[in-house]
PDB file of N, CA and C in Angstrom:
ATOM      1  N   UNK Y   1      93.890 114.579  96.482  1.00  0.00           N
ATOM      2  CA  UNK Y   1      92.906 114.781  97.686  1.00  0.00           C
ATOM      3  C   UNK Y   1      92.635 116.244  97.747  1.00  0.00           C
ATOM      4  N   UNK Y   2      91.401 116.375  98.189  1.00  0.00           N
ATOM      5  CA  UNK Y   2      91.188 117.952  98.277  1.00  0.00           C
ATOM      6  C   UNK Y   2      91.598 118.283  99.958  1.00  0.00           C
ATOM      7  N   UNK Y   3      92.136 119.178  99.933  1.00  0.00           N
ATOM      8  CA  UNK Y   3      92.614 119.543 101.343  1.00  0.00           C
ATOM      9  C   UNK Y   3      91.876 120.006 102.497  1.00  0.00           C
ATOM     10  N   UNK Y   4      90.935 120.875 102.067  1.00  0.00           N
ATOM     11  CA  UNK Y   4      90.131 121.332 103.189  1.00  0.00           C
ATOM     12  C   UNK Y   4      89.261 120.277 103.968  1.00  0.00           C
ATOM     13  N   UNK Y   5      88.534 119.457 103.232  1.00  0.00           N
ATOM     14  CA  UNK Y   5      87.655 118.370 103.816  1.00  0.00           C
ATOM     15  C   UNK Y   5      88.552 116.938 103.969  1.00  0.00           C
ATOM     16  N   UNK Y   6      89.646 116.929 103.115  1.00  0.00           N
ATOM     17  CA  UNK Y   6      90.388 115.459 103.354  1.00  0.00           C
ATOM     18  C   UNK Y   6      89.493 114.675 102.368  1.00  0.00           C
ATOM     19  N   UNK Y   7      88.722 114.676 101.304  1.00  0.00           N
ATOM     20  CA  UNK Y   7      88.072 114.000 100.494  1.00  0.00           C
ATOM     21  C   UNK Y   7      88.737 113.998  99.197  1.00  0.00           C
ATOM     22  N   UNK Y   8      88.426 113.034  98.399  1.00  0.00           N
ATOM     23  CA  UNK Y   8      88.912 112.878  96.955  1.00  0.00           C
ATOM     24  C   UNK Y   8      88.304 113.906  96.191  1.00  0.00           C
ATOM     25  N   UNK Y   9      88.936 113.952  95.049  1.00  0.00           N
ATOM     26  CA  UNK Y   9      88.527 115.106  94.058  1.00  0.00           C
ATOM     27  C   UNK Y   9      87.097 114.707  93.537  1.00  0.00           C
ATOM     28  N   UNK Y  10      86.987 113.444  93.167  1.00  0.00           N
ATOM     29  CA  UNK Y  10      85.721 112.744  92.937  1.00  0.00           C
ATOM     30  C   UNK Y  10      84.559 112.985  93.825  1.00  0.00           C
ATOM     31  N   UNK Y  11      84.937 113.032  94.902  1.00  0.00           N
ATOM     32  CA  UNK Y  11      83.885 113.245  96.055  1.00  0.00           C
ATOM     33  C   UNK Y  11      83.504 114.518  95.954  1.00  0.00           C
ATOM     34  N   UNK Y  12      84.502 115.610  95.972  1.00  0.00           N
ATOM     35  CA  UNK Y  12      84.316 116.967  95.969  1.00  0.00           C
ATOM     36  C   UNK Y  12      83.454 117.444  94.754  1.00  0.00           C
ATOM     37  N   UNK Y  13      83.570 116.659  93.546  1.00  0.00           N
ATOM     38  CA  UNK Y  13      82.812 117.015  92.439  1.00  0.00           C
ATOM     39  C   UNK Y  13      81.305 116.690  92.517  1.00  0.00           C
ATOM     40  N   UNK Y  14      81.224 115.380  93.161  1.00  0.00           N
ATOM     41  CA  UNK Y  14      79.751 115.052  93.405  1.00  0.00           C
ATOM     42  C   UNK Y  14      79.191 115.675  94.317  1.00  0.00           C
ATOM     43  N   UNK Y  15      79.733 116.081  95.056  1.00  0.00           N
ATOM     44  CA  UNK Y  15      78.988 117.245  96.086  1.00  0.00           C
ATOM     45  C   UNK Y  15      78.630 118.492  95.457  1.00  0.00           C
ATOM     46  N   UNK Y  16      79.441 118.891  94.616  1.00  0.00           N
ATOM     47  CA  UNK Y  16      79.093 120.256  93.768  1.00  0.00           C
ATOM     48  C   UNK Y  16      78.067 119.882  92.729  1.00  0.00           C
ATOM     49  N   UNK Y  17      77.959 118.883  92.434  1.00  0.00           N
ATOM     50  CA  UNK Y  17      76.953 118.571  91.151  1.00  0.00           C
ATOM     51  C   UNK Y  17      75.645 118.065  91.928  1.00  0.00           C
ATOM     52  N   UNK Y  18      75.522 117.691  93.116  1.00  0.00           N
ATOM     53  CA  UNK Y  18      74.510 117.420  93.829  1.00  0.00           C
ATOM     54  C   UNK Y  18      73.553 118.451  94.361  1.00  0.00           C
ATOM     55  N   UNK Y  19      74.510 119.561  94.296  1.00  0.00           N
ATOM     56  CA  UNK Y  19      73.794 121.007  94.887  1.00  0.00           C
ATOM     57  C   UNK Y  19      72.811 121.625  94.007  1.00  0.00           C
ATOM     58  N   UNK Y  20      71.858 122.259  94.587  1.00  0.00           N
ATOM     59  CA  UNK Y  20      70.757 122.696  93.911  1.00  0.00           C
ATOM     60  C   UNK Y  20      71.289 123.814  92.802  1.00  0.00           C
ATOM     61  N   UNK Y  21      70.792 124.040  91.803  1.00  0.00           N
ATOM     62  CA  UNK Y  21      71.214 125.153  90.570  1.00  0.00           C
ATOM     63  C   UNK Y  21      71.050 126.368  91.043  1.00  0.00           C
ATOM     64  N   UNK Y  22      71.933 127.265  91.001  1.00  0.00           N
ATOM     65  CA  UNK Y  22      72.024 128.692  91.519  1.00  0.00           C
ATOM     66  C   UNK Y  22      70.541 129.445  91.008  1.00  0.00           C
ATOM     67  N   UNK Y  23      70.150 129.174  89.608  1.00  0.00           N
ATOM     68  CA  UNK Y  23      69.067 129.972  89.585  1.00  0.00           C
ATOM     69  C   UNK Y  23      67.883 129.381  90.325  1.00  0.00           C
ATOM     70  N   UNK Y  24      67.916 128.257  90.564  1.00  0.00           N
ATOM     71  CA  UNK Y  24      66.600 127.871  91.467  1.00  0.00           C
ATOM     72  C   UNK Y  24      66.791 128.233  92.971  1.00  0.00           C
ATOM     73  N   UNK Y  25      68.049 128.355  93.474  1.00  0.00           N
ATOM     74  CA  UNK Y  25      68.235 128.959  94.778  1.00  0.00           C
ATOM     75  C   UNK Y  25      67.805 130.508  94.661  1.00  0.00           C
ATOM     76  N   UNK Y  26      68.089 131.013  93.613  1.00  0.00           N
ATOM     77  CA  UNK Y  26      67.533 132.450  93.218  1.00  0.00           C
ATOM     78  C   UNK Y  26      66.231 132.832  93.548  1.00  0.00           C
ATOM     79  N   UNK Y  27      65.416 131.738  92.959  1.00  0.00           N
ATOM     80  CA  UNK Y  27      63.843 131.873  92.720  1.00  0.00           C
ATOM     81  C   UNK Y  27      63.238 131.630  94.218  1.00  0.00           C
ATOM     82  N   UNK Y  28      64.005 130.891  94.871  1.00  0.00           N
ATOM     83  CA  UNK Y  28      63.527 130.445  96.251  1.00  0.00           C
ATOM     84  C   UNK Y  28      63.742 131.476  97.329  1.00  0.00           C
ATOM     85  N   UNK Y  29      64.834 132.229  97.188  1.00  0.00           N
ATOM     86  CA  UNK Y  29      65.349 133.265  97.936  1.00  0.00           C
ATOM     87  C   UNK Y  29      64.563 134.381  98.335  1.00  0.00           C
ATOM     88  N   UNK Y  30      64.545 134.872  99.364  1.00  0.00           N
ATOM     89  CA  UNK Y  30      63.575 136.204  99.445  1.00  0.00           C
ATOM     90  C   UNK Y  30      64.477 137.554  99.318  1.00  0.00           C
ATOM     91  N   UNK Y  31      65.773 137.159  99.755  1.00  0.00           N
ATOM     92  CA  UNK Y  31      67.051 138.131  99.475  1.00  0.00           C
ATOM     93  C   UNK Y  31      68.106 137.572  98.826  1.00  0.00           C
ATOM     94  N   UNK Y  32      68.630 138.193  97.793  1.00  0.00           N
ATOM     95  CA  UNK Y  32      69.673 137.908  96.939  1.00  0.00           C
ATOM     96  C   UNK Y  32      70.591 139.132  96.742  1.00  0.00           C
ATOM     97  N   UNK Y  33      71.826 139.002  97.205  1.00  0.00           N
ATOM     98  CA  UNK Y  33      72.925 139.916  97.127  1.00  0.00           C
ATOM     99  C   UNK Y  33      73.966 139.463  96.196  1.00  0.00           C
ATOM    100  N   UNK Y  34      73.999 140.316  95.106  1.00  0.00           N
ATOM    101  CA  UNK Y  34      74.996 140.005  93.999  1.00  0.00           C
ATOM    102  C   UNK Y  34      76.351 140.460  94.731  1.00  0.00           C
ATOM    103  N   UNK Y  35      77.177 139.489  94.532  1.00  0.00           N
ATOM    104  CA  UNK Y  35      78.588 139.450  95.186  1.00  0.00           C
ATOM    105  C   UNK Y  35      79.747 139.539  94.066  1.00  0.00           C
ATOM    106  N   UNK Y  36      79.423 140.412  93.030  1.00  0.00           N
ATOM    107  CA  UNK Y  36      80.271 140.105  91.891  1.00  0.00           C
ATOM    108  C   UNK Y  36      81.274 141.458  91.917  1.00  0.00           C
ATOM    109  N   UNK Y  37      81.154 142.194  92.784  1.00  0.00           N
ATOM    110  CA  UNK Y  37      81.987 143.557  92.836  1.00  0.00           C
ATOM    111  C   UNK Y  37      82.904 143.483  93.805  1.00  0.00           C
ATOM    112  N   UNK Y  38      83.506 144.645  94.400  1.00  0.00           N
ATOM    113  CA  UNK Y  38      84.450 144.522  95.321  1.00  0.00           C
ATOM    114  C   UNK Y  38      83.762 144.692  96.931  1.00  0.00           C
ATOM    115  N   UNK Y  39      84.809 144.602  97.642  1.00  0.00           N
ATOM    116  CA  UNK Y  39      84.139 144.559  99.206  1.00  0.00           C
ATOM    117  C   UNK Y  39      83.229 145.834  99.686  1.00  0.00           C
ATOM    118  N   UNK Y  40      83.582 147.036  98.935  1.00  0.00           N
ATOM    119  CA  UNK Y  40      82.949 148.184  99.198  1.00  0.00           C
ATOM    120  C   UNK Y  40      81.584 148.186  98.633  1.00  0.00           C
ATOM    121  N   UNK Y  41      81.551 147.733  97.594  1.00  0.00           N
ATOM    122  CA  UNK Y  41      80.115 147.566  96.939  1.00  0.00           C
ATOM    123  C   UNK Y  41      79.113 146.564  97.564  1.00  0.00           C
ATOM    124  N   UNK Y  42      79.989 145.392  98.140  1.00  0.00           N
ATOM    125  CA  UNK Y  42      79.109 144.473  98.858  1.00  0.00           C
ATOM    126  C   UNK Y  42      78.632 144.890 100.231  1.00  0.00           C
ATOM    127  N   UNK Y  43      79.384 145.898 100.741  1.00  0.00           N
ATOM    128  CA  UNK Y  43      78.964 146.569 102.142  1.00  0.00           C
ATOM    129  C   UNK Y  43      77.880 147.305 101.688  1.00  0.00           C
ATOM    130  N   UNK Y  44      77.988 148.113 100.746  1.00  0.00           N
ATOM    131  CA  UNK Y  44      76.858 149.094 100.386  1.00  0.00           C
ATOM    132  C   UNK Y  44      75.509 148.165 100.185  1.00  0.00           C
ATOM    133  N   UNK Y  45      75.572 147.063  99.495  1.00  0.00           N
ATOM    134  CA  UNK Y  45      74.612 146.270  98.973  1.00  0.00           C
ATOM    135  C   UNK Y  45      73.784 145.651 100.415  1.00  0.00           C
ATOM    136  N   UNK Y  46      74.788 145.279 101.274  1.00  0.00           N
ATOM    137  CA  UNK Y  46      74.390 144.748 102.626  1.00  0.00           C
ATOM    138  C   UNK Y  46      73.549 145.718 103.378  1.00  0.00           C
ATOM    139  N   UNK Y  47      74.348 146.969 103.289  1.00  0.00           N
ATOM    140  CA  UNK Y  47      73.485 148.191 104.123  1.00  0.00           C
ATOM    141  C   UNK Y  47      72.171 148.333 103.558  1.00  0.00           C
ATOM    142  N   UNK Y  48      72.115 148.327 102.382  1.00  0.00           N
ATOM    143  CA  UNK Y  48      70.651 148.508 101.776  1.00  0.00           C
ATOM    144  C   UNK Y  48      69.685 147.547 102.220  1.00  0.00           C
ATOM    145  N   UNK Y  49      70.072 146.284 102.170  1.00  0.00           N
ATOM    146  CA  UNK Y  49      69.210 145.269 102.538  1.00  0.00           C
ATOM    147  C   UNK Y  49      68.763 145.420 104.059  1.00  0.00           C
ATOM    148  N   UNK Y  50      69.677 145.683 104.979  1.00  0.00           N
ATOM    149  CA  UNK Y  50      69.582 145.787 106.426  1.00  0.00           C
ATOM    150  C   UNK Y  50      68.414 146.969 106.529  1.00  0.00           C
ATOM    151  N   UNK Y  51      68.665 148.119 105.691  1.00  0.00           N
ATOM    152  CA  UNK Y  51      67.839 149.220 105.793  1.00  0.00           C
ATOM    153  C   UNK Y  51      66.379 148.782 105.475  1.00  0.00           C
ATOM    154  N   UNK Y  52      66.261 147.867 104.493  1.00  0.00           N
ATOM    155  CA  UNK Y  52      64.892 147.579 104.063  1.00  0.00           C
ATOM    156  C   UNK Y  52      64.388 146.661 104.953  1.00  0.00           C
ATOM    157  N   UNK Y  53      65.110 145.777 105.605  1.00  0.00           N
ATOM    158  CA  UNK Y  53      64.697 144.898 106.499  1.00  0.00           C
ATOM    159  C   UNK Y  53      64.345 145.746 107.960  1.00  0.00           C
ATOM    160  N   UNK Y  54      64.952 146.722 108.084  1.00  0.00           N
ATOM    161  CA  UNK Y  54      64.586 147.673 109.583  1.00  0.00           C
ATOM    162  C   UNK Y  54      63.049 148.315 109.117  1.00  0.00           C
ATOM    163  N   UNK Y  55      62.894 148.474 108.032  1.00  0.00           N
ATOM    164  CA  UNK Y  55      61.898 149.303 107.722  1.00  0.00           C
ATOM    165  C   UNK Y  55      60.401 148.200 107.904  1.00  0.00           C
ATOM    166  N   UNK Y  56      60.702 146.955 107.650  1.00  0.00           N
ATOM    167  CA  UNK Y  56      59.763 145.978 107.685  1.00  0.00           C
ATOM    168  C   UNK Y  56      59.768 144.993 108.727  1.00  0.00           C
ATOM    169  N   UNK Y  57      60.061 145.513 109.927  1.00  0.00           N
ATOM    170  CA  UNK Y  57      60.390 144.356 111.118  1.00  0.00           C
ATOM    171  C   UNK Y  57      58.962 144.240 111.879  1.00  0.00           C
ATOM    172  N   UNK Y  58      58.052 145.385 111.741  1.00  0.00           N
ATOM    173  CA  UNK Y  58      56.696 144.999 112.465  1.00  0.00           C
ATOM    174  C   UNK Y  58      55.877 143.905 112.170  1.00  0.00           C
ATOM    175  N   UNK Y  59      55.812 143.553 110.914  1.00  0.00           N
ATOM    176  CA  UNK Y  59      55.092 142.282 110.670  1.00  0.00           C
ATOM    177  C   UNK Y  59      55.567 141.101 111.425  1.00  0.00           C
ATOM    178  N   UNK Y  60      56.834 140.995 111.696  1.00  0.00           N
ATOM    179  CA  UNK Y  60      57.633 139.862 112.269  1.00  0.00           C
ATOM    180  C   UNK Y  60      57.071 139.748 113.805  1.00  0.00           C
ATOM    181  N   UNK Y  61      56.872 140.989 114.423  1.00  0.00           N
ATOM    182  CA  UNK Y  61      56.264 140.883 115.888  1.00  0.00           C
ATOM    183  C   UNK Y  61      54.894 140.046 115.855  1.00  0.00           C
ATOM    184  N   UNK Y  62      54.036 140.348 115.037  1.00  0.00           N
ATOM    185  CA  UNK Y  62      52.968 139.600 114.885  1.00  0.00           C
ATOM    186  C   UNK Y  62      53.084 137.992 114.796  1.00  0.00           C
ATOM    187  N   UNK Y  63      53.917 137.878 113.636  1.00  0.00           N
ATOM    188  CA  UNK Y  63      54.443 136.323 113.530  1.00  0.00           C
ATOM    189  C   UNK Y  63      54.977 135.757 114.654  1.00  0.00           C
ATOM    190  N   UNK Y  64      55.757 136.267 115.549  1.00  0.00           N
ATOM    191  CA  UNK Y  64      56.418 135.768 116.653  1.00  0.00           C
ATOM    192  C   UNK Y  64      55.348 135.531 117.776  1.00  0.00           C
ATOM    193  N   UNK Y  65      54.633 136.716 117.944  1.00  0.00           N
ATOM    194  CA  UNK Y  65      53.477 136.483 118.858  1.00  0.00           C
ATOM    195  C   UNK Y  65      52.490 135.263 118.494  1.00  0.00           C
ATOM    196  N   UNK Y  66      52.037 135.309 117.167  1.00  0.00           N
ATOM    197  CA  UNK Y  66      51.201 134.070 116.866  1.00  0.00           C
ATOM    198  C   UNK Y  66      51.862 132.854 116.918  1.00  0.00           C
ATOM    199  N   UNK Y  67      53.230 132.695 116.681  1.00  0.00           N
ATOM    200  CA  UNK Y  67      53.954 131.395 116.850  1.00  0.00           C
ATOM    201  C   UNK Y  67      53.943 131.053 118.274  1.00  0.00           C
ATOM    202  N   UNK Y  68      54.081 131.927 119.262  1.00  0.00           N
ATOM    203  CA  UNK Y  68      54.206 131.703 120.726  1.00  0.00           C
ATOM    204  C   UNK Y  68      52.767 131.201 121.167  1.00  0.00           C
ATOM    205  N   UNK Y  69      51.979 131.995 120.820  1.00  0.00           N
ATOM    206  CA  UNK Y  69      50.461 131.503 121.116  1.00  0.00           C
ATOM    207  C   UNK Y  69      50.173 130.104 120.413  1.00  0.00           C
ATOM    208  N   UNK Y  70      50.684 129.742 119.495  1.00  0.00           N
ATOM    209  CA  UNK Y  70      50.456 128.484 118.806  1.00  0.00           C
ATOM    210  C   UNK Y  70      51.411 127.451 119.500  1.00  0.00           C
ATOM    211  N   UNK Y  71      52.296 127.926 120.106  1.00  0.00           N
ATOM    212  CA  UNK Y  71      53.354 126.729 120.627  1.00  0.00           C
ATOM    213  C   UNK Y  71      53.065 126.713 122.256  1.00  0.00           C
ATOM    214  N   UNK Y  72      52.844 127.603 122.857  1.00  0.00           N
ATOM    215  CA  UNK Y  72      52.639 127.802 124.278  1.00  0.00           C
ATOM    216  C   UNK Y  72      51.152 127.494 124.914  1.00  0.00           C
ATOM    217  N   UNK Y  73      50.272 128.004 124.289  1.00  0.00           N
ATOM    218  CA  UNK Y  73      48.912 127.579 124.567  1.00  0.00           C
ATOM    219  C   UNK Y  73      48.661 126.058 124.622  1.00  0.00           C
ATOM    220  N   UNK Y  74      49.168 125.478 123.453  1.00  0.00           N
ATOM    221  CA  UNK Y  74      48.668 124.013 123.385  1.00  0.00           C
ATOM    222  C   UNK Y  74      49.632 123.165 124.251  1.00  0.00           C
ATOM    223  N   UNK Y  75      50.884 123.773 124.704  1.00  0.00           N
ATOM    224  CA  UNK Y  75      51.758 123.014 125.521  1.00  0.00           C
ATOM    225  C   UNK Y  75      51.124 123.117 127.005  1.00  0.00           C
ATOM    226  N   UNK Y  76      50.728 124.219 127.283  1.00  0.00           N
ATOM    227  CA  UNK Y  76      49.917 124.060 128.772  1.00  0.00           C
ATOM    228  C   UNK Y  76      48.704 123.459 128.737  1.00  0.00           C
ATOM    229  N   UNK Y  77      47.850 123.476 127.599  1.00  0.00           N
ATOM    230  CA  UNK Y  77      46.262 122.797 127.611  1.00  0.00           C
ATOM    231  C   UNK Y  77      46.613 121.286 127.855  1.00  0.00           C
ATOM    232  N   UNK Y  78      47.795 120.767 127.069  1.00  0.00           N
ATOM    233  CA  UNK Y  78      48.193 119.416 127.084  1.00  0.00           C
ATOM    234  C   UNK Y  78      48.527 119.112 128.403  1.00  0.00           C
ATOM    235  N   UNK Y  79      49.507 119.857 128.881  1.00  0.00           N
ATOM    236  CA  UNK Y  79      50.102 119.616 130.319  1.00  0.00           C
ATOM    237  C   UNK Y  79      48.798 119.644 131.266  1.00  0.00           C
ATOM    238  N   UNK Y  80      47.886 120.481 131.311  1.00  0.00           N
ATOM    239  CA  UNK Y  80      46.767 120.531 132.085  1.00  0.00           C
ATOM    240  C   UNK Y  80      45.870 119.209 131.881  1.00  0.00           C
ATOM    241  N   UNK Y  81      45.713 118.686 130.651  1.00  0.00           N
ATOM    242  CA  UNK Y  81      44.897 117.533 130.623  1.00  0.00           C
ATOM    243  C   UNK Y  81      45.590 116.425 131.188  1.00  0.00           C
ATOM    244  N   UNK Y  82      46.933 116.211 130.986  1.00  0.00           N
ATOM    245  CA  UNK Y  82      47.507 114.831 131.572  1.00  0.00           C
ATOM    246  C   UNK Y  82      47.569 115.095 133.111  1.00  0.00           C
ATOM    247  N   UNK Y  83      47.723 115.969 133.791  1.00  0.00           N
ATOM    248  CA  UNK Y  83      47.674 116.179 135.380  1.00  0.00           C
ATOM    249  C   UNK Y  83      46.356 115.791 135.970  1.00  0.00           C
TER     250      UNK Y  83
END
């Protein structure tokens, strides 16, 4: 029995084999952090990714605003029509 999830070894192996291949996950990911070093190397990699994201936050404001417009405006439009 696998202790953490209280499942059999066969069930655990089945779950592992059902997962997407790691290379396919990398292809689909926007950000990949290689975690094959020590904790200090990982921290530096994460800091680097955060710095890159901080530089590119502005386009997201437009995406959020556009999303709000697409979500809120139709809501009130249909609410107004139904009343």
